[in-house]
Short mmCIF file of C-alpha atoms and ligand atoms in Angstrom, two decimals:
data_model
loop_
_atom_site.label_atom_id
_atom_site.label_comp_id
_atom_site.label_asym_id
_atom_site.label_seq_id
_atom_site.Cartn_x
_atom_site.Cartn_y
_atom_site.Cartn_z
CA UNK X 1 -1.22 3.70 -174.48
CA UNK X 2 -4.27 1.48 -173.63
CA UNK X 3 -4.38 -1.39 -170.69
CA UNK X 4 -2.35 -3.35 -172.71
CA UNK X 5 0.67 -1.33 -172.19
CA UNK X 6 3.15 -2.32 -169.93
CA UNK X 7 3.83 -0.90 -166.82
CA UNK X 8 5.91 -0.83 -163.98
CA UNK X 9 4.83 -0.84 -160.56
CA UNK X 10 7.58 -0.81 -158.17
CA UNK X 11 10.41 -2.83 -159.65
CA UNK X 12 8.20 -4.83 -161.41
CA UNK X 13 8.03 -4.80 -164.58
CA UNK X 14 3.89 -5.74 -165.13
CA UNK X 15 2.57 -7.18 -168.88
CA UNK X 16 -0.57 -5.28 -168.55
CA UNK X 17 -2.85 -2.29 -166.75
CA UNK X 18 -5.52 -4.72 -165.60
CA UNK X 19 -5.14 -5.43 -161.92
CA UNK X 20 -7.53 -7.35 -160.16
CA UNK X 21 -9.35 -5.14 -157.65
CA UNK X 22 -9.35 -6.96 -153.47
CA UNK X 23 -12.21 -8.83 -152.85
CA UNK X 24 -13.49 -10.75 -149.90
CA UNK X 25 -14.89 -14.02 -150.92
CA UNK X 26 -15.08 -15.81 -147.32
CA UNK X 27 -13.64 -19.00 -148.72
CA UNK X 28 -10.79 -19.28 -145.81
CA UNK X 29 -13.15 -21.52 -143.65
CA UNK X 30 -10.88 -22.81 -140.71
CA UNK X 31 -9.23 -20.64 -138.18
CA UNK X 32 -9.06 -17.32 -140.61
CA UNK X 33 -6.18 -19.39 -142.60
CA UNK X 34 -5.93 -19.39 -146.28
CA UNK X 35 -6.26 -22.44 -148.42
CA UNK X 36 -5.79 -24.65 -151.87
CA UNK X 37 -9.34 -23.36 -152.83
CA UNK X 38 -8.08 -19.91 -152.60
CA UNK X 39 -4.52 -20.44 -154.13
CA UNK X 40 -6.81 -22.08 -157.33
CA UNK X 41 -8.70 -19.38 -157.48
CA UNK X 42 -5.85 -16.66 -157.21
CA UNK X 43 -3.39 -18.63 -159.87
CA UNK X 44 -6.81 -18.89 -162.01
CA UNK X 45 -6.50 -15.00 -162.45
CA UNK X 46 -2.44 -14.87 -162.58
CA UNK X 47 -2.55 -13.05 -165.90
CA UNK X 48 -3.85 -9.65 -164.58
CA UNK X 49 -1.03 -7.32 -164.72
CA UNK X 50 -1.69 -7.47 -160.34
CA UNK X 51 -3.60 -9.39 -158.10
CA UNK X 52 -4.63 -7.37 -155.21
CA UNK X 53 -5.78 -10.00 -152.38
CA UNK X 54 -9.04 -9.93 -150.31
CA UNK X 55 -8.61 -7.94 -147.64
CA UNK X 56 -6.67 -9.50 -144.72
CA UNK X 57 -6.71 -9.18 -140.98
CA UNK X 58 -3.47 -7.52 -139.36
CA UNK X 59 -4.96 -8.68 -135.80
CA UNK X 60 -7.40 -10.51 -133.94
CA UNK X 61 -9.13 -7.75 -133.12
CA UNK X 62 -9.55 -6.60 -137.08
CA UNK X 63 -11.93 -9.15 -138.19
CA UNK X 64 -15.50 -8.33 -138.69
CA UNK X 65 -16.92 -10.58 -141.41
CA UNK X 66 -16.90 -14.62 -141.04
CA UNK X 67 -14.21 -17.10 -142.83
CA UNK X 68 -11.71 -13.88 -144.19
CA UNK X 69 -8.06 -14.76 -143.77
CA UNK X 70 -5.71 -13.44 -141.45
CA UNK X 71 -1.62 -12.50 -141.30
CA UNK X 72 -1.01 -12.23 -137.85
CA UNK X 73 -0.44 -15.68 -137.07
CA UNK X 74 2.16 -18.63 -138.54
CA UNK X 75 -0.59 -20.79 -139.71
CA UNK X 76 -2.09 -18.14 -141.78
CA UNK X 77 1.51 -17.05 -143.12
CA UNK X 78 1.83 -20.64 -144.51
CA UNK X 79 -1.62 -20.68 -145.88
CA UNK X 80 -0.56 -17.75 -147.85
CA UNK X 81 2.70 -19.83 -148.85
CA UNK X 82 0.18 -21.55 -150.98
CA UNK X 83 -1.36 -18.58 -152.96
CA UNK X 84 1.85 -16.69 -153.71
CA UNK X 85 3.53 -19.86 -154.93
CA UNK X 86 0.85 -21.00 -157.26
CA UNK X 87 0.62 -17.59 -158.47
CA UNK X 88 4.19 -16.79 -159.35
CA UNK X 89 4.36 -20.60 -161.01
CA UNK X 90 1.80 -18.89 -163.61
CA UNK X 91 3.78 -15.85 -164.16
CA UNK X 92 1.59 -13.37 -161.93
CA UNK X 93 2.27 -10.48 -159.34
CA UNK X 94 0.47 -10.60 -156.25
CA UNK X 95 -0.20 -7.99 -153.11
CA UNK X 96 -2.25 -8.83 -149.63
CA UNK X 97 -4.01 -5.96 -148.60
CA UNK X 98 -4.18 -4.94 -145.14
CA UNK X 99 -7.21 -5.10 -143.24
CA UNK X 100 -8.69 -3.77 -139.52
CA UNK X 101 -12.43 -3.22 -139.74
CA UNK X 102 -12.34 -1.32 -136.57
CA UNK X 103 -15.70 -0.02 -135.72
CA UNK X 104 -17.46 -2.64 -138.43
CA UNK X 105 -17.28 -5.57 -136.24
CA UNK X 106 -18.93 -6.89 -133.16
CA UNK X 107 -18.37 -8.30 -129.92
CA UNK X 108 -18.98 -12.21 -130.46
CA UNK X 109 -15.94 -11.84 -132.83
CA UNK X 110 -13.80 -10.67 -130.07
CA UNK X 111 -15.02 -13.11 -126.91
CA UNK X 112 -17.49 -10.17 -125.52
CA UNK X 113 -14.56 -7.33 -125.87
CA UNK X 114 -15.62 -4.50 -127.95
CA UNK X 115 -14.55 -3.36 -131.24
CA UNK X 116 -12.11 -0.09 -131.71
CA UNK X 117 -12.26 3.18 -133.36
CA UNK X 118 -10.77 6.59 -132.97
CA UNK X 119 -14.17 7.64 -131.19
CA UNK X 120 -16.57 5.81 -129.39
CA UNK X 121 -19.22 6.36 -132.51
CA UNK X 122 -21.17 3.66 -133.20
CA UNK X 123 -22.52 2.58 -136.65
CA UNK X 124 -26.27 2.45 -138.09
CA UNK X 125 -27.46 -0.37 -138.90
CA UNK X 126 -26.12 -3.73 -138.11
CA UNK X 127 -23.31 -6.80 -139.27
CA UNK X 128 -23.16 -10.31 -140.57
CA UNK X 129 -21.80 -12.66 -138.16
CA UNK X 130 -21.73 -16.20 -136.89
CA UNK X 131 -24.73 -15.72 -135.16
CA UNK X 132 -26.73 -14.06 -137.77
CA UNK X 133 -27.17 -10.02 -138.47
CA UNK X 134 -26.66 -8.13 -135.12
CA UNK X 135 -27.17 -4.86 -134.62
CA UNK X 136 -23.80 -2.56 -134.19
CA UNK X 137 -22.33 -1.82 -131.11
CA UNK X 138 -20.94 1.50 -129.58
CA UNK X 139 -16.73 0.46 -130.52
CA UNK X 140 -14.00 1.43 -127.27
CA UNK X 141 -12.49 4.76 -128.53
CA UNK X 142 -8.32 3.92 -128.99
CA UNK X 143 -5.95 5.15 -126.63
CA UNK X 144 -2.89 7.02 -127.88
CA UNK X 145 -1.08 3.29 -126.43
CA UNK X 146 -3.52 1.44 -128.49
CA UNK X 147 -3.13 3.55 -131.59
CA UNK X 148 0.83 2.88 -131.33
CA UNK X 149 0.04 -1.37 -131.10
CA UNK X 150 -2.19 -1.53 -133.89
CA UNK X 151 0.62 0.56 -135.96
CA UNK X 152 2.67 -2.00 -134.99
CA UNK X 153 0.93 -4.75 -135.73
CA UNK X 154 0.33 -3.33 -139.65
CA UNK X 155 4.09 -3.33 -139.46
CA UNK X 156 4.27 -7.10 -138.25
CA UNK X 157 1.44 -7.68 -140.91
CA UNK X 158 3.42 -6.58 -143.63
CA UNK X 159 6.74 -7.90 -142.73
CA UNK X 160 4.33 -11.39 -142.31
CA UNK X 161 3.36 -10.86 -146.12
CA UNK X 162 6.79 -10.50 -147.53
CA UNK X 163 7.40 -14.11 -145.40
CA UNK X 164 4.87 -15.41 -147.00
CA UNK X 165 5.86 -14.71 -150.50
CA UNK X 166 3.80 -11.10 -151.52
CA UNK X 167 5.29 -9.31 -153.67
CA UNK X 168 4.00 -6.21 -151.51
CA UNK X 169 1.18 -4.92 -149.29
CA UNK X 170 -1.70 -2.28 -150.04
CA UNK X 171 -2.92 -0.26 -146.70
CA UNK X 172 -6.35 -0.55 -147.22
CA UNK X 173 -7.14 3.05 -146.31
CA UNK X 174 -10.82 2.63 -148.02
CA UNK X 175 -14.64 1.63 -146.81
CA UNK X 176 -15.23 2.80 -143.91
CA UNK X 177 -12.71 0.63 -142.15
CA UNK X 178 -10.19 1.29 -139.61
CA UNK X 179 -7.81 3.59 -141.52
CA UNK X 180 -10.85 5.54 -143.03
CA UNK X 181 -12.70 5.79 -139.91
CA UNK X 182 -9.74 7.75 -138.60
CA UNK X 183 -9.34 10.53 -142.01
CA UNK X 184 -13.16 11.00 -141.62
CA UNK X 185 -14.49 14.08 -139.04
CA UNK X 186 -18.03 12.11 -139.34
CA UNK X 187 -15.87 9.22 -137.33
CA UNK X 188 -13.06 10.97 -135.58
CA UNK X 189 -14.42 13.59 -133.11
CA UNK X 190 -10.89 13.07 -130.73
CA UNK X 191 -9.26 16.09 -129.34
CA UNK X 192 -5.78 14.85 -129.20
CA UNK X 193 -2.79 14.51 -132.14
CA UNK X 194 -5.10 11.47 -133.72
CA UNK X 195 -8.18 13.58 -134.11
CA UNK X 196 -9.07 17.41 -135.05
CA UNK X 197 -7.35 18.59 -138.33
CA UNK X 198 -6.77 16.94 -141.01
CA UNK X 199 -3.13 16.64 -140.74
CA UNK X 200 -3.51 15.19 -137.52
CA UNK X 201 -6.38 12.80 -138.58
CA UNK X 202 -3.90 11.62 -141.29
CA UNK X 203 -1.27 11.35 -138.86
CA UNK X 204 -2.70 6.99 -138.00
CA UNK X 205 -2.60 6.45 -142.08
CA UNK X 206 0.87 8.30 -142.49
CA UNK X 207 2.43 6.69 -139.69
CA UNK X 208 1.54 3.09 -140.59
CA UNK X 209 2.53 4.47 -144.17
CA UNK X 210 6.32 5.30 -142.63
CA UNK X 211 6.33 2.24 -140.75
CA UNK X 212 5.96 -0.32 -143.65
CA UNK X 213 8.08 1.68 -145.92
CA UNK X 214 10.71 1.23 -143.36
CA UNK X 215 9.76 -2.03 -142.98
CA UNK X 216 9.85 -3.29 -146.60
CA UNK X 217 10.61 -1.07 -149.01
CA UNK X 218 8.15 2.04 -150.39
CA UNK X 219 8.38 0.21 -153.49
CA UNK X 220 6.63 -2.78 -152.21
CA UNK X 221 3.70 -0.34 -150.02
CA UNK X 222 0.80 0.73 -152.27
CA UNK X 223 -2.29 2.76 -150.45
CA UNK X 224 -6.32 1.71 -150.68
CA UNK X 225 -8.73 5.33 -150.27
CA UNK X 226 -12.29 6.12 -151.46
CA UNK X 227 -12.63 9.62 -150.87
CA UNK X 228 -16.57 9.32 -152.23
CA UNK X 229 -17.12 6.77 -150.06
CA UNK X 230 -20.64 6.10 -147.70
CA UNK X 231 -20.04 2.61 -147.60
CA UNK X 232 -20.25 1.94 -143.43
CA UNK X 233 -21.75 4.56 -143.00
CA UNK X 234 -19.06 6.92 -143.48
CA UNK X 235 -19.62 10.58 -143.39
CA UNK X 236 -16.98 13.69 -144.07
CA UNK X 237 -17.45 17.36 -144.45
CA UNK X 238 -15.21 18.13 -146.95
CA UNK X 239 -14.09 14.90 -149.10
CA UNK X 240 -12.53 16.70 -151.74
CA UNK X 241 -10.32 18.86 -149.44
CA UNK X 242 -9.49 16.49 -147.29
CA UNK X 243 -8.44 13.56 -149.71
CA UNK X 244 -6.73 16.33 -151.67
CA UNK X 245 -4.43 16.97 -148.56
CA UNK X 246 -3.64 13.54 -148.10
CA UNK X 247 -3.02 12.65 -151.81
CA UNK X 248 -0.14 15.86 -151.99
CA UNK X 249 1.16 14.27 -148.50
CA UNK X 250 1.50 10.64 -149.89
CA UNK X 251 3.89 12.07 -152.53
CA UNK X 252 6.39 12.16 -150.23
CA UNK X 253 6.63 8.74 -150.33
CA UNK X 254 7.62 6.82 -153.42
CA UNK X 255 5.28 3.86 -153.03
CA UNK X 256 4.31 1.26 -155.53
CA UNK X 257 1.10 2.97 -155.90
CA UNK X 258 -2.47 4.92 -155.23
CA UNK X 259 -5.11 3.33 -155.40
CA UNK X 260 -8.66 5.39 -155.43
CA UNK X 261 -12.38 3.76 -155.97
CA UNK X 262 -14.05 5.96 -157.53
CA UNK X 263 -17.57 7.42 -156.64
CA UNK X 264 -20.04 3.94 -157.02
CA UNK X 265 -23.85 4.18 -157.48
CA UNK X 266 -24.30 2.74 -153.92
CA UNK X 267 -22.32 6.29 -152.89
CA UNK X 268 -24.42 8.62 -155.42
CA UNK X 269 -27.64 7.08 -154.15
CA UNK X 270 -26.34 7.76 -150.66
CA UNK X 271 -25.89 11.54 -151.91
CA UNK X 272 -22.31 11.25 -151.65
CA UNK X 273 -20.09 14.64 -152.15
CA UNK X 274 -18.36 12.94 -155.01
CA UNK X 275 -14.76 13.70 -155.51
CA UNK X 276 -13.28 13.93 -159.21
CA UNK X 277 -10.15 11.63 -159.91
CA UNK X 278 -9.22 14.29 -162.25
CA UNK X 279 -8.59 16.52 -158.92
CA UNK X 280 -7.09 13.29 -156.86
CA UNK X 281 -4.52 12.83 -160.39
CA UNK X 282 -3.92 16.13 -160.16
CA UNK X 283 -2.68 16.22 -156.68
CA UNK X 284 -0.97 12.55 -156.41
CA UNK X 285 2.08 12.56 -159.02
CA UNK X 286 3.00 8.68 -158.80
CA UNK X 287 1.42 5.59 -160.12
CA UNK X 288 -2.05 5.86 -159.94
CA UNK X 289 -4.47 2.86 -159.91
CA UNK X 290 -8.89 4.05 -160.86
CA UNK X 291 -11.30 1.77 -159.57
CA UNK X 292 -14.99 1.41 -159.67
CA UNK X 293 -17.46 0.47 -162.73
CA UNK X 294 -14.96 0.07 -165.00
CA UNK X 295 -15.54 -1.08 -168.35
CA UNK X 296 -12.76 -2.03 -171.11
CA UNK X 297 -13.37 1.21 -173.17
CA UNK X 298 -13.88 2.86 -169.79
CA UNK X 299 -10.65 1.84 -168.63
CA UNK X 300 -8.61 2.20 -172.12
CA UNK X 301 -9.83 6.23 -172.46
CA UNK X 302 -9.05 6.81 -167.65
CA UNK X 303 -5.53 5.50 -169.69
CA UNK X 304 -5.16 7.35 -172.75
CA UNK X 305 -6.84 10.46 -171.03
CA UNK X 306 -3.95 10.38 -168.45
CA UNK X 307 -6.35 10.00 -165.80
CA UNK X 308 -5.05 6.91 -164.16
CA UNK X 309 -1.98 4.38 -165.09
CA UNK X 310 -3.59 1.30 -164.45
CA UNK X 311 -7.11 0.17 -163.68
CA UNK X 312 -8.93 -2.43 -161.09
CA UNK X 313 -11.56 -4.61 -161.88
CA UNK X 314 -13.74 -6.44 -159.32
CA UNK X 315 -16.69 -7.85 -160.12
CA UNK X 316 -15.48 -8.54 -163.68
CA UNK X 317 -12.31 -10.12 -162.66
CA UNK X 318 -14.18 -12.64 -160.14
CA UNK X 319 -16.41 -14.05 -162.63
CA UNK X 320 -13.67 -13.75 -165.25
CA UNK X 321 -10.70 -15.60 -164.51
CA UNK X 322 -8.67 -14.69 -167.99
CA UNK X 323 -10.08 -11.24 -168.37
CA UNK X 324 -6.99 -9.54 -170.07
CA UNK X 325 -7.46 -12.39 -172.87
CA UNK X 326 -11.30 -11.68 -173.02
CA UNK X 327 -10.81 -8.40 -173.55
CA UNK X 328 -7.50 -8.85 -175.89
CA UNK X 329 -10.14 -11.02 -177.98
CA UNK X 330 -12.80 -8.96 -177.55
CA UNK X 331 -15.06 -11.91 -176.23
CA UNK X 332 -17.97 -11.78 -174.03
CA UNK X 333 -17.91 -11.68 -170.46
CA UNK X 334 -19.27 -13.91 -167.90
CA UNK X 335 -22.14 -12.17 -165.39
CA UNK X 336 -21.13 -12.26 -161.82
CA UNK X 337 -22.96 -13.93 -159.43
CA UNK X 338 -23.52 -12.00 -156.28
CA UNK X 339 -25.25 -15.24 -154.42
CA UNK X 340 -22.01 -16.76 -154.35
CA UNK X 341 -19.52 -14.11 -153.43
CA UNK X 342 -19.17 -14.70 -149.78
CA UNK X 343 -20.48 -18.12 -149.57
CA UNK X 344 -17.88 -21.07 -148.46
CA UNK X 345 -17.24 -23.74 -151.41
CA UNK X 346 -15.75 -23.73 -154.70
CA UNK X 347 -19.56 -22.95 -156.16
CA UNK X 348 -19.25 -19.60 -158.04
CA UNK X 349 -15.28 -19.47 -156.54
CA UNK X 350 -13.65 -22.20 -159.21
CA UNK X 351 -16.26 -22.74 -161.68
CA UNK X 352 -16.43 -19.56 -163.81
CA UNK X 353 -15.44 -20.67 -167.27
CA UNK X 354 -12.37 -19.40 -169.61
CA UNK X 355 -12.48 -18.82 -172.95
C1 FMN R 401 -17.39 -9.53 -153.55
C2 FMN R 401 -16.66 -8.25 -153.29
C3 FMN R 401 -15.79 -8.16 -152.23
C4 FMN R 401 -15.05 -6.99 -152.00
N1 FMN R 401 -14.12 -6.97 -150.99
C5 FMN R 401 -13.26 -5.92 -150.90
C6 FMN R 401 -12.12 -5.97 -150.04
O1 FMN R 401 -11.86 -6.98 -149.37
N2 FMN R 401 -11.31 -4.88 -149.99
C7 FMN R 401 -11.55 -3.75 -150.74
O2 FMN R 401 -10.78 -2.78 -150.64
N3 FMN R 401 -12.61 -3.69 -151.57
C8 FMN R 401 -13.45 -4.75 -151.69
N4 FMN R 401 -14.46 -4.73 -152.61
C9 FMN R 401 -14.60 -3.55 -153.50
C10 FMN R 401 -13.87 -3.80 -154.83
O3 FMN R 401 -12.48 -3.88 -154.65
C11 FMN R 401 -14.18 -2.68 -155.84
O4 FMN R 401 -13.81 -1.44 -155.27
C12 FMN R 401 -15.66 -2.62 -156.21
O5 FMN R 401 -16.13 -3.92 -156.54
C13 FMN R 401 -15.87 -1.71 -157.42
O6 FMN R 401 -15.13 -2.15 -158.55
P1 FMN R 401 -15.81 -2.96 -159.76
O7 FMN R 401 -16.94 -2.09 -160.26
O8 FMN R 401 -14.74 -3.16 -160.78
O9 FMN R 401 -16.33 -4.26 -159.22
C14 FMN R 401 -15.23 -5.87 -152.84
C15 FMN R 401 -16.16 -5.95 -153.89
C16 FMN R 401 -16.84 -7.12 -154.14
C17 FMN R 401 -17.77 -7.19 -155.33
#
């Protein structure tokens, strides 16, 4: 078995193991609503076995970074129209993932109202946005009413996606965002059923988990988590414990997928307390998607050493467009530029050539 083999993920039948990873490329420039540019760019890269999208805003109050597409509204439901048509006319399979920054945002995004989080903890350092790099603000600790409305609105996000033509949703559960900031106890110092243990920490992720399985089908609902994660500035006491916990909990039920990002250098020069996927594959007995630095030989032996089922690529995938054939082929890859990953035009977005 290599990343060649088929696979199925859900009902889907998939013609490869090389999913594209999400990636936030800033390219939906009006009103948070996708475009042509971005359904080009998406069909471009229909022959991965998956397209994960960009991450995707569930609710106003989830953006944090400039020009990133929404789902909570019709006009951005539409926009999508766009990408998952011109996908499935090439053949591919394609999932939105599900996005509230929480804590990584700012004020001027939200008209002067603050951010959220599950504790009023505020970030170091400071964020991108229309106004230039400000520096991070204290976010307005959820109330248990609050928690329940942004559940909901996950729900409403991925019934939204299934209007709008995905195939399915991935929670994105990873970076220091929303979900994360929750599972974390460098981020979630609340004394009620949200906050404490680790079961009740889990409880935001699980129940959003329930809710869209309800909604849509488990077999349409994959989950986003990097347990080695520092990325916004994210800080936990026992990763490997913790993630453990959740990945045996998840079992329970039946999605599409997990997908885990491995340890990346950013996180080992951050001293992170790496977590092994061997322990994560251990605990998690479904479909299991590695992430992070992956190479083609890389991602053949995670495959053949039963370490993972499928593989992401991000970087690679954005400045390749027909990676599977490049690597079928054996060809050379194209070098991503990182100059042009959130910029606005088709620059670095369109241009990278095929074979
Ligand atoms: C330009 C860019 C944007 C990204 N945006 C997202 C995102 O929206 N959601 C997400 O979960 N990860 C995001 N990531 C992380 C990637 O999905 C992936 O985890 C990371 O690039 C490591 O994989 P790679 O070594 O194959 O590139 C982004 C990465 C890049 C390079």
């Amino acid at each position: 078995m290599d990343l060649f083999s088929p696979i199925k993920i859900g009902n889907y039948p998939l013609r490869n193991r090389i999913f594209m990873a999400p990636m936030t490329r800033c390219r939906s420039i009006m009103n948070n609503i996708p475009n042509e540019m971005m359904a080009e760019y998406y069909a471009q890269r229909a022959s991965a076995g998956l397209i994960i999208t960009e991450a995707t805003q569930i609710s106003t109050r989830g953006i944090g970074y400039p020009y990133t597409p929404g789902i909570h509204a019709a006009e951005q439901v539409e926009g999508w129209k766009k990408v998952t048509q011109a996908v499935h006319e090439r053949g591919g399979r394609i999932f939105l993932q599900l996005w509230h920054v929480g804590r990584i945002s700012h004020p001027l995004y939200h008209d002067g109202e603050f951010p959220v989080a599950p504790s009023a903890i505020k970030p170091s350092g400071s964020i991108y946005t229309y106004e230039g790099m400000k520096e991070f603000v204290t976010p307005h600790a959820l109330s248990i009413g609050e928690i329940k409305t942004v559940i909901e609105q996950y729900v409403q996000g991925a019934k939204n996606a299934m209007k709008a033509g995905f195939d399915g949703i991935e929670i994105h559960g990873a970076n220091g965002y929303l979900i994360d900031q929750f599972l974390r106890d460098g981020t979630n110092t609340r004394d009620d059923e949200y906050g404490g243990s680790v079961e009740n920490r889990a409880r935001f992720l699980f129940e959003i988990v329930k809710g869209i399985c309800d909604a849509i089908g488990s077999d349409k609902t994959g989950v986003r988590l990097s347990p080695s994660g520092t990325f916004n500035d994210m800080k936990d006491s026992n990763p490997q414990k913790h993630f453990t916990y959740i990945c045996e909990k998840l079992n329970g039920y039946n999605l599409a997928y997990l997908h885990i990002i491995d340890a990346l250098e950013g996180d080992i020069r951050h001293g992170a307390n790496v977590v092994e996927l061997s322990v994560l594959r251990e605990a998690y007995n479904g479909i299991l998607i590695a992430n992070g630095g992956y190479t083609q030989e890389r991602g053949n032996a995670a495959i053949q050493n039963a370490l993972a089922d499928a593989v992401a690529f991000g970087a690679l995938f954005l400045a390749n467009p027909d990676l599977p054939e490049r690597f079928a082929e054996n060809e050379p890859l194209n070098t991503p530029n990182s100059d042009t990953f959130y910029t606005q035009d088709e620059k670095g977005y369109l241009d990278y050539p095929t074979l």
